[in-house]
Amino acid sequence: MNKIFAANWKMYLNEQESLDFVSKILSNKRLFLSNKVMIFPSHTAICSVKSALQNLSSIQVGMQDCDMEMSGAVTGSNSINSTYVDSCIVGHSERRTIFKEDEKIIKQKLENSLKTVESTILCIGETLEEKKQNETFKILDKQLSILPSALNGKKLIIAYEPVWAIGTGLVASNDYIKEVLSYINNALKSLYSDEILSNINLFYGGSVDENSVESLSTIPLLDGFLIGRASADFKKFENILKKMR
Ligand code: PGA
């Protein structure tokens, strides 16, 4: 199966920079059509990116996060139905640490996203401290404990992103990722029927770039990547896609 590349632009690109990125995509249509790509711009750029990509509907556009509420008095926040998107990320480690989001909050966001958009990315992963304490699987169990019993036909992507690998240049080893993904896969198998499992994908994220992507893509069970910094630099993202052609 072709890998899926999800570009999490975080707060790297403003609206104009996002549009400049999209115009480069449009001049390289063939490369972007031959890969499955999802883009997560900052919230203020979602509408313009979506409309600039209207002739390239194979690229999905999503939100980097959504609010726990569907509407109401929540100054500065955005509900999952604040604009039309194909996908949404919930539980990213930056939300967990910077915004102190716990499992209860992420569970509500996951529910909102699953009932509203076509695909939802749930990020999970242990910190360096937790890894050192041999607590990786315990943490993953806790983070997976919020999964619903059914997906109602929606797609779910579990992105395994060890916190110590995000933005650090440290990529987890293939053996380590393989072991963790098979642990996650077994946990999912104990929760869901084969029919539901066919709507779940497993991603890796954490310092993925043009140098690591080829080797990482040989990991069994891996369906795609959630890429931060390297996805917000057109040349780097283009090189990643070229490597995987
Ligand atoms: P990174 O970020 O590729 O910059 O490490 C990945 C992520 O946070 O999703």
JSON list of C-alpha atoms in Angstrom, two decimals, residues 33-167:
[
{"chain": "A", "resi": 33, "resn": "LEU", "atom": "CA", "xyz": [-1.16, 13.16, -7.19]},
{"chain": "A", "resi": 34, "resn": "SER", "atom": "CA", "xyz": [1.01, 10.06, -7.03]},
{"chain": "A", "resi": 35, "resn": "ASN", "atom": "CA", "xyz": [1.08, 10.18, -3.22]},
{"chain": "A", "resi": 36, "resn": "LYS", "atom": "CA", "xyz": [-1.59, 10.29, -0.55]},
{"chain": "A", "resi": 37, "resn": "VAL", "atom": "CA", "xyz": [-1.17, 13.65, 1.18]},
{"chain": "A", "resi": 38, "resn": "MET", "atom": "CA", "xyz": [-3.00, 15.31, 4.06]},
{"chain": "A", "resi": 39, "resn": "ILE", "atom": "CA", "xyz": [-2.28, 18.90, 5.08]},
{"chain": "A", "resi": 40, "resn": "PHE", "atom": "CA", "xyz": [-2.93, 20.48, 8.47]},
{"chain": "A", "resi": 41, "resn": "PRO", "atom": "CA", "xyz": [-2.45, 24.26, 8.14]},
{"chain": "A", "resi": 42, "resn": "SER", "atom": "CA", "xyz": [-2.90, 26.65, 11.02]},
{"chain": "A", "resi": 43, "resn": "HIS", "atom": "CA", "xyz": [-6.55, 27.42, 11.58]},
{"chain": "A", "resi": 44, "resn": "THR", "atom": "CA", "xyz": [-6.45, 30.85, 9.93]},
{"chain": "A", "resi": 45, "resn": "ALA", "atom": "CA", "xyz": [-5.15, 29.35, 6.68]},
{"chain": "A", "resi": 46, "resn": "ILE", "atom": "CA", "xyz": [-7.51, 26.37, 6.38]},
{"chain": "A", "resi": 47, "resn": "CYS", "atom": "CA", "xyz": [-10.13, 28.03, 4.16]},
{"chain": "A", "resi": 48, "resn": "SER", "atom": "CA", "xyz": [-7.64, 29.61, 1.76]},
{"chain": "A", "resi": 49, "resn": "VAL", "atom": "CA", "xyz": [-5.61, 26.40, 1.52]},
{"chain": "A", "resi": 50, "resn": "LYS", "atom": "CA", "xyz": [-8.75, 24.39, 0.86]},
{"chain": "A", "resi": 51, "resn": "SER", "atom": "CA", "xyz": [-9.97, 26.73, -1.81]},
{"chain": "A", "resi": 52, "resn": "ALA", "atom": "CA", "xyz": [-6.52, 26.93, -3.47]},
{"chain": "A", "resi": 53, "resn": "LEU", "atom": "CA", "xyz": [-6.46, 23.12, -3.57]},
{"chain": "A", "resi": 54, "resn": "GLN", "atom": "CA", "xyz": [-9.97, 22.73, -4.97]},
{"chain": "A", "resi": 55, "resn": "ASN", "atom": "CA", "xyz": [-8.68, 21.19, -8.21]},
{"chain": "A", "resi": 56, "resn": "LEU", "atom": "CA", "xyz": [-6.53, 18.74, -6.30]},
{"chain": "A", "resi": 57, "resn": "SER", "atom": "CA", "xyz": [-9.18, 17.12, -4.19]},
{"chain": "A", "resi": 58, "resn": "SER", "atom": "CA", "xyz": [-7.00, 14.06, -3.51]},
{"chain": "A", "resi": 59, "resn": "ILE", "atom": "CA", "xyz": [-5.21, 16.18, -0.90]},
{"chain": "A", "resi": 60, "resn": "GLN", "atom": "CA", "xyz": [-7.13, 16.20, 2.34]},
{"chain": "A", "resi": 61, "resn": "VAL", "atom": "CA", "xyz": [-7.08, 19.30, 4.52]},
{"chain": "A", "resi": 62, "resn": "GLY", "atom": "CA", "xyz": [-7.58, 19.14, 8.26]},
{"chain": "A", "resi": 63, "resn": "MET", "atom": "CA", "xyz": [-7.51, 20.92, 11.60]},
{"chain": "A", "resi": 64, "resn": "GLN", "atom": "CA", "xyz": [-4.57, 20.54, 13.99]},
{"chain": "A", "resi": 65, "resn": "ASP", "atom": "CA", "xyz": [-6.90, 20.37, 16.97]},
{"chain": "A", "resi": 66, "resn": "CYS", "atom": "CA", "xyz": [-10.52, 21.04, 17.86]},
{"chain": "A", "resi": 67, "resn": "ASP", "atom": "CA", "xyz": [-12.33, 22.25, 20.94]},
{"chain": "A", "resi": 68, "resn": "MET", "atom": "CA", "xyz": [-14.10, 19.99, 23.43]},
{"chain": "A", "resi": 69, "resn": "GLU", "atom": "CA", "xyz": [-17.30, 21.90, 22.75]},
{"chain": "A", "resi": 70, "resn": "MET", "atom": "CA", "xyz": [-19.24, 22.05, 19.50]},
{"chain": "A", "resi": 71, "resn": "SER", "atom": "CA", "xyz": [-20.15, 25.71, 20.01]},
{"chain": "A", "resi": 72, "resn": "GLY", "atom": "CA", "xyz": [-20.47, 28.30, 22.78]},
{"chain": "A", "resi": 73, "resn": "ALA", "atom": "CA", "xyz": [-18.58, 30.80, 24.89]},
{"chain": "A", "resi": 74, "resn": "VAL", "atom": "CA", "xyz": [-15.00, 29.60, 24.38]},
{"chain": "A", "resi": 75, "resn": "THR", "atom": "CA", "xyz": [-12.97, 32.66, 23.40]},
{"chain": "A", "resi": 76, "resn": "GLY", "atom": "CA", "xyz": [-10.17, 32.00, 20.94]},
{"chain": "A", "resi": 77, "resn": "SER", "atom": "CA", "xyz": [-11.00, 28.37, 20.34]},
{"chain": "A", "resi": 78, "resn": "ASN", "atom": "CA", "xyz": [-12.36, 26.48, 17.31]},
{"chain": "A", "resi": 79, "resn": "SER", "atom": "CA", "xyz": [-14.95, 23.73, 17.22]},
{"chain": "A", "resi": 80, "resn": "ILE", "atom": "CA", "xyz": [-14.65, 20.81, 14.82]},
{"chain": "A", "resi": 81, "resn": "ASN", "atom": "CA", "xyz": [-17.52, 22.22, 12.77]},
{"chain": "A", "resi": 82, "resn": "SER", "atom": "CA", "xyz": [-16.10, 25.78, 12.67]},
{"chain": "A", "resi": 83, "resn": "THR", "atom": "CA", "xyz": [-15.15, 25.18, 9.04]},
{"chain": "A", "resi": 84, "resn": "TYR", "atom": "CA", "xyz": [-15.39, 22.26, 6.65]},
{"chain": "A", "resi": 85, "resn": "VAL", "atom": "CA", "xyz": [-12.41, 19.91, 6.93]},
{"chain": "A", "resi": 86, "resn": "ASP", "atom": "CA", "xyz": [-11.64, 16.32, 5.96]},
{"chain": "A", "resi": 87, "resn": "SER", "atom": "CA", "xyz": [-9.66, 15.45, 9.05]},
{"chain": "A", "resi": 88, "resn": "CYS", "atom": "CA", "xyz": [-8.59, 16.54, 12.52]},
{"chain": "A", "resi": 89, "resn": "ILE", "atom": "CA", "xyz": [-5.65, 15.78, 14.81]},
{"chain": "A", "resi": 90, "resn": "VAL", "atom": "CA", "xyz": [-6.39, 15.21, 18.49]},
{"chain": "A", "resi": 91, "resn": "GLY", "atom": "CA", "xyz": [-4.09, 14.47, 21.41]},
{"chain": "A", "resi": 92, "resn": "HIS", "atom": "CA", "xyz": [-0.91, 15.86, 19.87]},
{"chain": "A", "resi": 93, "resn": "SER", "atom": "CA", "xyz": [1.85, 15.89, 22.48]},
{"chain": "A", "resi": 94, "resn": "GLU", "atom": "CA", "xyz": [2.15, 19.68, 22.17]},
{"chain": "A", "resi": 95, "resn": "ARG", "atom": "CA", "xyz": [-1.52, 19.94, 23.17]},
{"chain": "A", "resi": 96, "resn": "ARG", "atom": "CA", "xyz": [-0.95, 17.47, 26.00]},
{"chain": "A", "resi": 97, "resn": "THR", "atom": "CA", "xyz": [2.05, 19.36, 27.38]},
{"chain": "A", "resi": 98, "resn": "ILE", "atom": "CA", "xyz": [1.59, 23.05, 26.48]},
{"chain": "A", "resi": 99, "resn": "PHE", "atom": "CA", "xyz": [-2.19, 23.09, 26.92]},
{"chain": "A", "resi": 100, "resn": "LYS", "atom": "CA", "xyz": [-2.29, 20.47, 29.69]},
{"chain": "A", "resi": 101, "resn": "GLU", "atom": "CA", "xyz": [-4.82, 18.32, 27.89]},
{"chain": "A", "resi": 102, "resn": "ASP", "atom": "CA", "xyz": [-5.59, 15.11, 29.71]},
{"chain": "A", "resi": 103, "resn": "GLU", "atom": "CA", "xyz": [-7.36, 11.93, 28.58]},
{"chain": "A", "resi": 104, "resn": "LYS", "atom": "CA", "xyz": [-10.78, 13.31, 29.52]},
{"chain": "A", "resi": 105, "resn": "ILE", "atom": "CA", "xyz": [-10.37, 16.36, 27.28]},
{"chain": "A", "resi": 106, "resn": "ILE", "atom": "CA", "xyz": [-8.85, 14.34, 24.43]},
{"chain": "A", "resi": 107, "resn": "LYS", "atom": "CA", "xyz": [-11.65, 11.76, 24.65]},
{"chain": "A", "resi": 108, "resn": "GLN", "atom": "CA", "xyz": [-14.25, 14.50, 24.12]},
{"chain": "A", "resi": 109, "resn": "LYS", "atom": "CA", "xyz": [-12.30, 15.96, 21.19]},
{"chain": "A", "resi": 110, "resn": "LEU", "atom": "CA", "xyz": [-11.93, 12.49, 19.68]},
{"chain": "A", "resi": 111, "resn": "GLU", "atom": "CA", "xyz": [-15.69, 11.94, 19.93]},
{"chain": "A", "resi": 112, "resn": "ASN", "atom": "CA", "xyz": [-16.43, 15.32, 18.33]},
{"chain": "A", "resi": 113, "resn": "SER", "atom": "CA", "xyz": [-14.01, 14.68, 15.52]},
{"chain": "A", "resi": 114, "resn": "LEU", "atom": "CA", "xyz": [-15.13, 11.10, 14.85]},
{"chain": "A", "resi": 115, "resn": "LYS", "atom": "CA", "xyz": [-18.73, 12.16, 14.55]},
{"chain": "A", "resi": 116, "resn": "THR", "atom": "CA", "xyz": [-17.98, 15.14, 12.30]},
{"chain": "A", "resi": 117, "resn": "VAL", "atom": "CA", "xyz": [-15.11, 14.53, 9.90]},
{"chain": "A", "resi": 118, "resn": "GLU", "atom": "CA", "xyz": [-14.05, 11.68, 7.65]},
{"chain": "A", "resi": 119, "resn": "SER", "atom": "CA", "xyz": [-10.79, 10.82, 9.40]},
{"chain": "A", "resi": 120, "resn": "THR", "atom": "CA", "xyz": [-9.32, 11.55, 12.80]},
{"chain": "A", "resi": 121, "resn": "ILE", "atom": "CA", "xyz": [-5.68, 11.27, 13.85]},
{"chain": "A", "resi": 122, "resn": "LEU", "atom": "CA", "xyz": [-5.17, 10.38, 17.51]},
{"chain": "A", "resi": 123, "resn": "CYS", "atom": "CA", "xyz": [-1.57, 10.99, 18.61]},
{"chain": "A", "resi": 124, "resn": "ILE", "atom": "CA", "xyz": [-0.07, 8.85, 21.32]},
{"chain": "A", "resi": 125, "resn": "GLY", "atom": "CA", "xyz": [3.44, 8.34, 22.64]},
{"chain": "A", "resi": 126, "resn": "GLU", "atom": "CA", "xyz": [5.63, 8.30, 25.70]},
{"chain": "A", "resi": 127, "resn": "THR", "atom": "CA", "xyz": [8.04, 10.94, 27.00]},
{"chain": "A", "resi": 128, "resn": "LEU", "atom": "CA", "xyz": [11.75, 10.22, 27.42]},
{"chain": "A", "resi": 129, "resn": "GLU", "atom": "CA", "xyz": [11.27, 9.92, 31.17]},
{"chain": "A", "resi": 130, "resn": "GLU", "atom": "CA", "xyz": [8.48, 7.39, 30.72]},
{"chain": "A", "resi": 131, "resn": "LYS", "atom": "CA", "xyz": [10.60, 5.44, 28.24]},
{"chain": "A", "resi": 132, "resn": "LYS", "atom": "CA", "xyz": [13.51, 5.36, 30.71]},
{"chain": "A", "resi": 133, "resn": "GLN", "atom": "CA", "xyz": [11.15, 4.08, 33.41]},
{"chain": "A", "resi": 134, "resn": "ASN", "atom": "CA", "xyz": [9.98, 1.28, 31.05]},
{"chain": "A", "resi": 135, "resn": "GLU", "atom": "CA", "xyz": [6.50, 2.73, 31.13]},
{"chain": "A", "resi": 136, "resn": "THR", "atom": "CA", "xyz": [5.91, 3.03, 27.39]},
{"chain": "A", "resi": 137, "resn": "PHE", "atom": "CA", "xyz": [3.23, 0.35, 27.15]},
{"chain": "A", "resi": 138, "resn": "LYS", "atom": "CA", "xyz": [1.51, 1.52, 30.31]},
{"chain": "A", "resi": 139, "resn": "ILE", "atom": "CA", "xyz": [1.29, 5.06, 28.87]},
{"chain": "A", "resi": 140, "resn": "LEU", "atom": "CA", "xyz": [0.04, 3.79, 25.53]},
{"chain": "A", "resi": 141, "resn": "ASP", "atom": "CA", "xyz": [-2.65, 1.72, 27.30]},
{"chain": "A", "resi": 142, "resn": "LYS", "atom": "CA", "xyz": [-3.82, 4.85, 29.10]},
{"chain": "A", "resi": 143, "resn": "GLN", "atom": "CA", "xyz": [-3.84, 6.92, 25.92]},
{"chain": "A", "resi": 144, "resn": "LEU", "atom": "CA", "xyz": [-5.70, 4.18, 24.03]},
{"chain": "A", "resi": 145, "resn": "SER", "atom": "CA", "xyz": [-8.23, 3.71, 26.81]},
{"chain": "A", "resi": 146, "resn": "ILE", "atom": "CA", "xyz": [-10.32, 6.59, 25.40]},
{"chain": "A", "resi": 147, "resn": "LEU", "atom": "CA", "xyz": [-11.05, 4.79, 22.12]},
{"chain": "A", "resi": 148, "resn": "PRO", "atom": "CA", "xyz": [-14.77, 4.39, 21.41]},
{"chain": "A", "resi": 149, "resn": "SER", "atom": "CA", "xyz": [-16.35, 0.97, 20.91]},
{"chain": "A", "resi": 150, "resn": "ALA", "atom": "CA", "xyz": [-17.38, 1.78, 17.33]},
{"chain": "A", "resi": 151, "resn": "LEU", "atom": "CA", "xyz": [-16.18, 4.13, 14.59]},
{"chain": "A", "resi": 152, "resn": "ASN", "atom": "CA", "xyz": [-19.46, 4.37, 12.67]},
{"chain": "A", "resi": 153, "resn": "GLY", "atom": "CA", "xyz": [-17.69, 3.98, 9.34]},
{"chain": "A", "resi": 154, "resn": "LYS", "atom": "CA", "xyz": [-15.22, 6.79, 10.01]},
{"chain": "A", "resi": 155, "resn": "LYS", "atom": "CA", "xyz": [-11.46, 6.44, 9.59]},
{"chain": "A", "resi": 156, "resn": "LEU", "atom": "CA", "xyz": [-9.16, 6.52, 12.58]},
{"chain": "A", "resi": 157, "resn": "ILE", "atom": "CA", "xyz": [-5.42, 6.99, 12.38]},
{"chain": "A", "resi": 158, "resn": "ILE", "atom": "CA", "xyz": [-3.34, 6.21, 15.43]},
{"chain": "A", "resi": 159, "resn": "ALA", "atom": "CA", "xyz": [-0.12, 8.19, 15.16]},
{"chain": "A", "resi": 160, "resn": "TYR", "atom": "CA", "xyz": [2.60, 6.81, 17.36]},
{"chain": "A", "resi": 161, "resn": "GLU", "atom": "CA", "xyz": [4.79, 9.81, 18.16]},
{"chain": "A", "resi": 162, "resn": "PRO", "atom": "CA", "xyz": [7.34, 9.28, 20.92]},
{"chain": "A", "resi": 163, "resn": "VAL", "atom": "CA", "xyz": [7.55, 12.72, 22.54]},
{"chain": "A", "resi": 164, "resn": "TRP", "atom": "CA", "xyz": [11.34, 12.50, 22.71]},
{"chain": "A", "resi": 165, "resn": "ALA", "atom": "CA", "xyz": [11.47, 12.19, 18.91]},
{"chain": "A", "resi": 166, "resn": "ILE", "atom": "CA", "xyz": [9.27, 15.20, 18.11]},
{"chain": "A", "resi": 167, "resn": "GLY", "atom": "CA", "xyz": [11.26, 18.15, 16.81]}
]
